[in-house]
PDB file of C-alpha atoms in Angstrom:
ATOM      1  CA  UNK A1179     158.210 133.508  82.368  1.00 54.00           C
ATOM      2  CA  UNK A1180     156.945 133.439  85.401  1.00 67.00           C
ATOM      3  CA  UNK A1181     154.709 131.943  87.547  1.00 70.00           C
ATOM      4  CA  UNK A1182     151.141 133.775  88.435  1.00 70.00           C
ATOM      5  CA  UNK A1183     151.335 132.680  92.517  1.00 75.00           C
ATOM      6  CA  UNK A1184     146.886 131.651  93.897  1.00 81.00           C
ATOM      7  CA  UNK A1185     146.434 134.829  94.840  1.00 78.00           C
ATOM      8  CA  UNK A1186     146.598 136.568  92.040  1.00 82.00           C
ATOM      9  CA  UNK A1187     144.759 133.945  90.085  1.00 85.00           C
ATOM     10  CA  UNK A1188     141.844 134.800  92.280  1.00 88.00           C
ATOM     11  CA  UNK A1189     141.965 137.729  92.159  1.00 88.00           C
ATOM     12  CA  UNK A1190     141.327 138.234  88.146  1.00 88.00           C
ATOM     13  CA  UNK A1191     138.572 134.974  88.060  1.00 91.00           C
ATOM     14  CA  UNK A1192     136.734 137.422  91.051  1.00 90.00           C
ATOM     15  CA  UNK A1193     136.900 140.495  88.931  1.00 90.00           C
ATOM     16  CA  UNK A1194     135.938 138.588  85.717  1.00 92.00           C
ATOM     17  CA  UNK A1195     132.716 136.948  88.017  1.00 90.00           C
ATOM     18  CA  UNK A1196     131.879 140.750  89.577  1.00 88.00           C
ATOM     19  CA  UNK A1197     132.230 142.255  86.244  1.00 87.00           C
ATOM     20  CA  UNK A1198     130.183 139.525  84.373  1.00 88.00           C
ATOM     21  CA  UNK A1199     127.862 140.267  87.409  1.00 83.00           C
ATOM     22  CA  UNK A1200     128.265 143.775  87.310  1.00 81.00           C
ATOM     23  CA  UNK A1201     125.442 143.976  83.791  1.00 80.00           C
ATOM     24  CA  UNK A1202     123.020 140.585  84.962  1.00 79.00           C
ATOM     25  CA  UNK A1203     120.038 140.596  86.830  1.00 72.00           C
ATOM     26  CA  UNK A1204     121.992 142.073  90.615  1.00 67.00           C
ATOM     27  CA  UNK A1205     123.217 145.104  88.936  1.00 67.00           C
ATOM     28  CA  UNK A1206     120.410 146.035  87.318  1.00 68.00           C
ATOM     29  CA  UNK A1207     116.625 144.589  87.836  1.00 68.00           C
ATOM     30  CA  UNK A1208     114.542 144.822  85.400  1.00 71.00           C
ATOM     31  CA  UNK A1209     111.581 147.134  85.930  1.00 72.00           C
ATOM     32  CA  UNK A1210     112.308 147.873  89.614  1.00 68.00           C
ATOM     33  CA  UNK A1211     113.607 150.931  91.337  1.00 67.00           C
ATOM     34  CA  UNK A1212     113.309 150.307  95.139  1.00 70.00           C
ATOM     35  CA  UNK A1213     114.039 149.831  97.518  1.00 76.00           C
ATOM     36  CA  UNK A1214     115.589 153.267  98.105  1.00 77.00           C
ATOM     37  CA  UNK A1215     118.793 153.989 100.762  1.00 76.00           C
ATOM     38  CA  UNK A1216     118.546 158.098 101.506  1.00 82.00           C
ATOM     39  CA  UNK A1217     116.901 158.863  99.042  1.00 83.00           C
ATOM     40  CA  UNK A1218     119.160 157.287  96.365  1.00 81.00           C
ATOM     41  CA  UNK A1219     117.712 153.538  93.856  1.00 80.00           C
ATOM     42  CA  UNK A1220     119.090 150.140  94.522  1.00 77.00           C
ATOM     43  CA  UNK A1221     121.230 150.317  90.567  1.00 77.00           C
ATOM     44  CA  UNK A1222     123.766 153.863  92.566  1.00 81.00           C
ATOM     45  CA  UNK A1223     124.339 151.565  95.564  1.00 82.00           C
ATOM     46  CA  UNK A1224     124.586 148.220  94.255  1.00 82.00           C
ATOM     47  CA  UNK A1225     127.118 150.510  91.993  1.00 83.00           C
ATOM     48  CA  UNK A1226     128.576 152.041  94.510  1.00 88.00           C
ATOM     49  CA  UNK A1227     129.287 148.899  96.351  1.00 87.00           C
ATOM     50  CA  UNK A1228     130.392 147.115  93.555  1.00 87.00           C
ATOM     51  CA  UNK A1229     133.273 149.801  92.757  1.00 91.00           C
ATOM     52  CA  UNK A1230     134.831 149.077  96.332  1.00 93.00           C
ATOM     53  CA  UNK A1231     135.107 146.185  94.913  1.00 90.00           C
ATOM     54  CA  UNK A1232     137.174 146.167  92.036  1.00 91.00           C
ATOM     55  CA  UNK A1233     139.062 149.273  94.105  1.00 93.00           C
ATOM     56  CA  UNK A1234     139.818 146.849  96.652  1.00 92.00           C
ATOM     57  CA  UNK A1235     140.389 143.561  94.344  1.00 90.00           C
ATOM     58  CA  UNK A1236     142.987 146.417  92.885  1.00 89.00           C
ATOM     59  CA  UNK A1237     144.614 146.161  96.591  1.00 88.00           C
ATOM     60  CA  UNK A1238     145.075 143.144  96.963  1.00 86.00           C
ATOM     61  CA  UNK A1239     146.383 142.580  93.144  1.00 85.00           C
ATOM     62  CA  UNK A1240     148.877 145.771  93.726  1.00 85.00           C
ATOM     63  CA  UNK A1241     150.164 143.865  97.202  1.00 83.00           C
ATOM     64  CA  UNK A1242     151.243 140.255  95.401  1.00 79.00           C
ATOM     65  CA  UNK A1243     152.464 141.742  92.587  1.00 77.00           C
ATOM     66  CA  UNK A1244     156.134 141.470  92.156  1.00 68.00           C
ATOM     67  CA  UNK A1245     158.563 144.432  91.499  1.00 61.00           C
ATOM     68  CA  UNK A1246     160.310 143.254  88.399  1.00 56.00           C
ATOM     69  CA  UNK A1247     163.993 145.106  87.301  1.00 53.00           C
ATOM     70  CA  UNK A1248     163.868 147.417  84.563  1.00 54.00           C
ATOM     71  CA  UNK A1249     166.925 147.612  82.209  1.00 55.00           C
ATOM     72  CA  UNK A1250     167.671 151.302  82.366  1.00 59.00           C
TER      73      UNK A1250
END
């Protein structure tokens, strides 16, 4: 089994941290709707930010992922 590059370990750890943070009070504050930006509540904007972070992490991980040869 090959060793994972440090960048992949970092993206894995950041993914777990962002996932845990998305279910805490950072994304869904208790009993709060405001502040609003362009008419959308805080939770919608934080969801968009987290979504972009997931996409960015997936892009970075794909750049560091080594392609293995198939037997086909």
